[in-house]
mmCIF file of C-alpha atoms in Angstrom:
data_model
loop_
_atom_site.group_PDB
_atom_site.id
_atom_site.type_symbol
_atom_site.label_atom_id
_atom_site.label_comp_id
_atom_site.label_asym_id
_atom_site.label_seq_id
_atom_site.Cartn_x
_atom_site.Cartn_y
_atom_site.Cartn_z
ATOM 1 C CA MET L 1 -2.525 -173.788 9.863
ATOM 2 C CA LYS L 2 -5.996 -173.299 11.328
ATOM 3 C CA LEU L 3 -6.448 -172.198 14.932
ATOM 4 C CA THR L 4 -9.752 -172.764 16.726
ATOM 5 C CA LYS L 5 -10.299 -171.289 20.162
ATOM 6 C CA LEU L 6 -12.441 -173.316 22.561
ATOM 7 C CA GLU L 7 -13.707 -172.173 25.952
ATOM 8 C CA HIS L 8 -11.109 -170.915 28.413
ATOM 9 C CA ALA L 9 -7.585 -172.190 27.771
ATOM 10 C CA ALA L 10 -8.226 -174.885 25.144
ATOM 11 C CA LEU L 11 -7.023 -174.531 21.557
ATOM 12 C CA ILE L 12 -7.032 -176.739 18.465
ATOM 13 C CA LEU L 13 -4.444 -176.433 15.699
ATOM 14 C CA GLU L 14 -5.175 -178.163 12.391
ATOM 15 C CA LEU L 15 -2.784 -178.734 9.511
ATOM 16 C CA SER L 16 -2.735 -181.282 6.680
ATOM 17 C CA GLY L 17 -5.726 -183.095 8.151
ATOM 18 C CA LYS L 18 -4.079 -183.532 11.589
ATOM 19 C CA LYS L 19 -4.978 -181.919 14.915
ATOM 20 C CA LEU L 20 -3.064 -180.707 17.943
ATOM 21 C CA TYR L 21 -4.961 -179.946 21.167
ATOM 22 C CA ILE L 22 -3.607 -177.609 23.817
ATOM 23 C CA ASP L 23 -4.942 -177.521 27.405
ATOM 24 C CA PRO L 24 -8.397 -179.176 27.193
ATOM 25 C CA GLY L 25 -9.638 -178.532 30.726
ATOM 26 C CA SER L 26 -12.633 -178.370 33.015
ATOM 27 C CA PHE L 27 -14.006 -175.036 31.775
ATOM 28 C CA THR L 28 -14.124 -176.348 28.203
ATOM 29 C CA THR L 29 -17.238 -178.041 26.804
ATOM 30 C CA ALA L 30 -16.881 -181.836 26.517
ATOM 31 C CA LEU L 31 -14.773 -182.477 23.440
ATOM 32 C CA THR L 32 -16.201 -184.125 20.340
ATOM 33 C CA GLY L 33 -14.862 -184.680 16.847
ATOM 34 C CA THR L 34 -11.322 -185.356 18.042
ATOM 35 C CA ALA L 35 -10.425 -187.854 15.301
ATOM 36 C CA GLY L 36 -7.157 -187.065 13.551
ATOM 37 C CA THR L 37 -5.401 -185.823 16.672
ATOM 38 C CA VAL L 38 -1.672 -186.559 16.686
ATOM 39 C CA ALA L 39 -0.718 -184.800 19.912
ATOM 40 C CA VAL L 40 -1.910 -183.037 23.042
ATOM 41 C CA VAL L 41 0.125 -180.393 24.879
ATOM 42 C CA ILE L 42 -0.731 -179.737 28.522
ATOM 43 C CA THR L 43 1.064 -176.730 29.962
ATOM 44 C CA HIS L 44 0.477 -177.529 33.642
ATOM 45 C CA GLU L 45 -1.553 -179.656 36.021
ATOM 46 C CA HIS L 46 -4.439 -177.362 37.037
ATOM 47 C CA ALA L 47 -7.870 -178.743 36.174
ATOM 48 C CA ASP L 48 -8.855 -175.785 34.026
ATOM 49 C CA HIS L 49 -6.068 -176.908 31.655
ATOM 50 C CA TRP L 50 -6.641 -180.659 31.628
ATOM 51 C CA THR L 51 -8.902 -183.317 33.101
ATOM 52 C CA PRO L 52 -8.842 -187.109 32.773
ATOM 53 C CA GLU L 53 -12.289 -186.931 31.180
ATOM 54 C CA GLN L 54 -11.262 -184.500 28.447
ATOM 55 C CA LEU L 55 -8.048 -186.395 27.750
ATOM 56 C CA THR L 56 -9.963 -189.674 27.565
ATOM 57 C CA ARG L 57 -12.265 -188.217 24.908
ATOM 58 C CA ILE L 58 -9.230 -187.561 22.722
ATOM 59 C CA ILE L 59 -7.415 -190.833 23.442
ATOM 60 C CA GLU L 60 -10.467 -192.980 22.684
ATOM 61 C CA MET L 61 -10.466 -191.803 19.077
ATOM 62 C CA ASN L 62 -6.674 -191.508 18.775
ATOM 63 C CA PRO L 63 -5.001 -194.262 20.825
ATOM 64 C CA ASP L 64 -1.582 -193.640 19.284
ATOM 65 C CA LEU L 65 -1.404 -189.914 19.979
ATOM 66 C CA SER L 66 1.484 -188.307 21.851
ATOM 67 C CA ILE L 67 1.066 -186.297 25.060
ATOM 68 C CA PHE L 68 3.623 -183.614 25.938
ATOM 69 C CA ALA L 69 3.675 -181.997 29.370
ATOM 70 C CA PRO L 70 5.944 -180.991 32.257
ATOM 71 C CA ALA L 71 6.782 -183.443 35.030
ATOM 72 C CA GLY L 72 3.966 -182.260 37.311
ATOM 73 C CA VAL L 73 1.356 -183.156 34.710
ATOM 74 C CA ALA L 74 2.961 -186.556 34.130
ATOM 75 C CA ARG L 75 2.652 -187.273 37.850
ATOM 76 C CA ALA L 76 -0.973 -186.102 37.894
ATOM 77 C CA ILE L 77 -1.866 -188.328 34.930
ATOM 78 C CA ALA L 78 -0.106 -191.286 36.564
ATOM 79 C CA ALA L 79 -2.243 -190.755 39.674
ATOM 80 C CA SER L 80 -5.485 -190.544 37.686
ATOM 81 C CA SER L 81 -7.753 -192.980 35.872
ATOM 82 C CA LEU L 82 -5.297 -192.721 32.961
ATOM 83 C CA SER L 83 -2.393 -194.112 34.976
ATOM 84 C CA ASP L 84 -1.174 -196.316 32.105
ATOM 85 C CA THR L 85 -1.072 -193.443 29.613
ATOM 86 C CA PRO L 86 2.452 -192.556 28.477
ATOM 87 C CA VAL L 87 3.498 -188.903 28.731
ATOM 88 C CA THR L 88 6.583 -187.335 27.199
ATOM 89 C CA ILE L 89 7.992 -184.934 29.786
ATOM 90 C CA VAL L 90 9.144 -181.650 28.249
ATOM 91 C CA LYS L 91 11.065 -178.659 29.555
ATOM 92 C CA ALA L 92 12.428 -175.357 28.300
ATOM 93 C CA GLY L 93 14.676 -175.778 25.289
ATOM 94 C CA ASP L 94 13.082 -178.982 24.019
ATOM 95 C CA VAL L 95 12.097 -179.134 20.346
ATOM 96 C CA ILE L 96 9.864 -181.993 19.234
ATOM 97 C CA GLU L 97 8.557 -182.982 15.819
ATOM 98 C CA VAL L 98 5.173 -184.660 15.677
ATOM 99 C CA ALA L 99 4.177 -184.276 12.048
ATOM 100 C CA PRO L 100 2.937 -181.897 10.834
ATOM 101 C CA PHE L 101 3.693 -179.902 13.994
ATOM 102 C CA THR L 102 6.987 -178.662 15.420
ATOM 103 C CA LEU L 103 6.811 -177.859 19.130
ATOM 104 C CA ARG L 104 9.311 -175.663 20.984
ATOM 105 C CA PHE L 105 9.010 -175.328 24.746
ATOM 106 C CA PHE L 106 9.793 -172.384 27.023
ATOM 107 C CA GLY L 107 9.620 -171.563 30.711
ATOM 108 C CA ALA L 108 9.631 -173.686 33.844
ATOM 109 C CA THR L 109 7.088 -172.547 36.434
ATOM 110 C CA HIS L 110 3.559 -171.297 36.857
ATOM 111 C CA ALA L 111 3.124 -167.640 37.795
ATOM 112 C CA VAL L 112 2.859 -167.064 41.545
ATOM 113 C CA ILE L 113 -0.738 -167.009 42.770
ATOM 114 C CA HIS L 114 0.025 -166.397 46.444
ATOM 115 C CA GLU L 115 2.904 -167.199 48.782
ATOM 116 C CA SER L 116 0.674 -169.766 50.538
ATOM 117 C CA ILE L 117 0.207 -171.760 47.309
ATOM 118 C CA PRO L 118 3.052 -173.946 45.999
ATOM 119 C CA VAL L 119 4.477 -172.994 42.604
ATOM 120 C CA ILE L 120 4.083 -175.809 40.068
ATOM 121 C CA ASP L 121 5.628 -176.749 36.716
ATOM 122 C CA ASN L 122 4.454 -174.872 33.622
ATOM 123 C CA VAL L 123 5.722 -174.820 30.058
ATOM 124 C CA GLY L 124 4.908 -172.513 27.181
ATOM 125 C CA VAL L 125 4.748 -173.885 23.649
ATOM 126 C CA LEU L 126 5.560 -172.416 20.235
ATOM 127 C CA VAL L 127 3.834 -174.295 17.418
ATOM 128 C CA ASN L 128 5.379 -174.281 13.934
ATOM 129 C CA GLU L 129 7.286 -171.100 14.757
ATOM 130 C CA GLU L 130 3.928 -169.267 14.579
ATOM 131 C CA LEU L 131 1.606 -169.659 17.586
ATOM 132 C CA TYR L 132 2.943 -169.015 21.073
ATOM 133 C CA TYR L 133 0.957 -169.963 24.153
ATOM 134 C CA ALA L 134 2.695 -169.533 27.514
ATOM 135 C CA GLY L 135 0.229 -171.405 29.722
ATOM 136 C CA ASP L 136 -0.190 -169.762 33.133
ATOM 137 C CA ALA L 137 2.885 -167.568 32.926
ATOM 138 C CA PHE L 138 4.287 -164.587 31.064
ATOM 139 C CA THR L 139 7.429 -166.294 29.788
ATOM 140 C CA ILE L 140 8.885 -164.327 26.884
ATOM 141 C CA PRO L 141 10.530 -166.511 24.212
ATOM 142 C CA GLU L 142 13.759 -164.564 23.814
ATOM 143 C CA GLY L 143 15.062 -164.129 20.289
ATOM 144 C CA VAL L 144 11.904 -165.459 18.644
ATOM 145 C CA GLU L 145 9.618 -163.474 16.352
ATOM 146 C CA ILE L 146 6.051 -164.439 17.223
ATOM 147 C CA GLY L 147 3.375 -164.418 14.565
ATOM 148 C CA THR L 148 0.377 -165.178 16.784
ATOM 149 C CA LEU L 149 0.167 -164.766 20.551
ATOM 150 C CA ALA L 150 -2.451 -166.222 22.911
ATOM 151 C CA VAL L 151 -2.967 -163.744 25.762
ATOM 152 C CA PRO L 152 -4.629 -164.647 29.085
ATOM 153 C CA ALA L 153 -7.571 -162.389 29.835
ATOM 154 C CA ALA L 154 -8.129 -163.102 33.539
ATOM 155 C CA ALA L 155 -6.726 -165.357 36.263
ATOM 156 C CA PRO L 156 -5.947 -165.345 40.001
ATOM 157 C CA TRP L 157 -2.250 -165.110 39.129
ATOM 158 C CA MET L 158 -2.310 -162.005 36.926
ATOM 159 C CA LYS L 159 -3.371 -158.417 36.485
ATOM 160 C CA ILE L 160 -4.227 -156.839 33.154
ATOM 161 C CA SER L 161 -1.169 -154.579 33.098
ATOM 162 C CA GLU L 162 1.076 -157.674 33.140
ATOM 163 C CA ALA L 163 -0.738 -159.113 30.134
ATOM 164 C CA MET L 164 -0.439 -155.801 28.322
ATOM 165 C CA ASP L 165 3.294 -155.664 29.066
ATOM 166 C CA PHE L 166 3.572 -159.261 27.799
ATOM 167 C CA ILE L 167 1.998 -158.290 24.480
ATOM 168 C CA PHE L 168 4.124 -155.184 24.095
ATOM 169 C CA ALA L 169 7.350 -157.029 24.922
ATOM 170 C CA ILE L 170 6.657 -159.687 22.285
ATOM 171 C CA LYS L 171 5.040 -157.421 19.668
ATOM 172 C CA PRO L 172 3.232 -160.210 17.822
ATOM 173 C CA LYS L 173 1.761 -159.803 14.365
ATOM 174 C CA ARG L 174 -1.531 -161.085 15.783
ATOM 175 C CA SER L 175 -2.930 -161.618 19.261
ATOM 176 C CA PHE L 176 -6.134 -163.080 20.679
ATOM 177 C CA PRO L 177 -7.571 -163.641 24.174
ATOM 178 C CA THR L 178 -7.611 -166.911 26.061
ATOM 179 C CA HIS L 179 -8.173 -167.960 29.711
ATOM 180 C CA GLU L 180 -11.309 -165.814 29.838
ATOM 181 C CA MET L 181 -14.009 -167.963 31.477
ATOM 182 C CA LEU L 182 -13.678 -166.095 34.786
ATOM 183 C CA LEU L 183 -14.937 -162.908 33.111
ATOM 184 C CA SER L 184 -18.380 -161.481 32.442
ATOM 185 C CA ARG L 185 -19.196 -160.093 29.022
ATOM 186 C CA ALA L 186 -18.289 -156.641 30.301
ATOM 187 C CA GLY L 187 -14.971 -157.932 31.615
ATOM 188 C CA LYS L 188 -14.146 -159.593 28.307
ATOM 189 C CA ASP L 189 -14.932 -156.405 26.413
ATOM 190 C CA LEU L 190 -12.669 -154.444 28.752
ATOM 191 C CA SER L 191 -9.687 -156.781 28.401
ATOM 192 C CA ASN L 192 -10.211 -157.034 24.641
ATOM 193 C CA SER L 193 -10.083 -153.257 24.259
ATOM 194 C CA ARG L 194 -6.865 -153.014 26.285
ATOM 195 C CA TYR L 195 -5.230 -155.871 24.377
ATOM 196 C CA GLU L 196 -6.273 -154.441 21.046
ATOM 197 C CA ASN L 197 -4.711 -151.077 21.883
ATOM 198 C CA VAL L 198 -1.369 -152.477 23.013
ATOM 199 C CA THR L 199 -1.199 -154.969 20.129
ATOM 200 C CA LYS L 200 -1.689 -152.114 17.681
ATOM 201 C CA LEU L 201 1.007 -150.081 19.454
ATOM 202 C CA GLY L 202 3.390 -152.908 18.655
ATOM 203 C CA GLY L 203 2.344 -152.986 15.007
ATOM 204 C CA GLY L 204 0.074 -156.020 15.223
ATOM 205 C CA GLU L 205 -3.609 -156.879 14.858
ATOM 206 C CA PHE L 206 -5.926 -158.111 17.626
ATOM 207 C CA PHE L 207 -8.620 -160.747 17.049
ATOM 208 C CA PRO L 208 -11.319 -160.912 19.773
ATOM 209 C CA LEU L 209 -11.947 -164.641 19.284
ATOM 210 C CA GLU L 210 -14.877 -166.234 21.055
ATOM 211 C CA PRO L 211 -15.189 -169.979 21.776
ATOM 212 C CA GLY L 212 -15.662 -171.762 18.447
ATOM 213 C CA ASP L 213 -14.055 -168.982 16.385
ATOM 214 C CA SER L 214 -11.198 -169.868 14.046
ATOM 215 C CA LEU L 215 -8.265 -168.027 12.532
ATOM 216 C CA ASP L 216 -6.057 -169.029 9.596
ATOM 217 C CA LEU L 217 -2.412 -168.546 10.513
#
């Protein structure tokens, strides 16, 4: 399975000529070359994780694709220009097959940003028992050995020590940074160095992927 990191929170998984997109949002360059997409996973409703425009770019080339998201995203899509687009609502514990991908979902809510801001739905996804991406949360998939972990680098809802604890609790074989568009180059280098250290402490390897970089899983 091939992983390609796009800007910010967006990822592409490719296997057997098929693609899975995760969280194509507003901080990600307009998507092209989306043919062959069988599914899109959207972890939560914030615009940096999905927009109608990005989703439209995928649907136009793949009208029969499946969209998996929590209830809050389904409501947001229904209220958008894509109001007729079907969405399969997922929650923790769900396992879905959309060949050649197996999706397992974890978690229920977005991390708290501030007490004045409502907490929304958020799901994490485990793809083919290999790649785990928790969205905007630090949900630990209990009892699961994670091969590759996507780790948020910066966000209003987190501090770097929480991300480091997340890595060390999971002890993945591989980790890489995501959710990094709020950082300068210096900030990215800082978070990368911290994540590399704690990944190695857990016996894994860190890959400082930049947008457009790929990794064979």
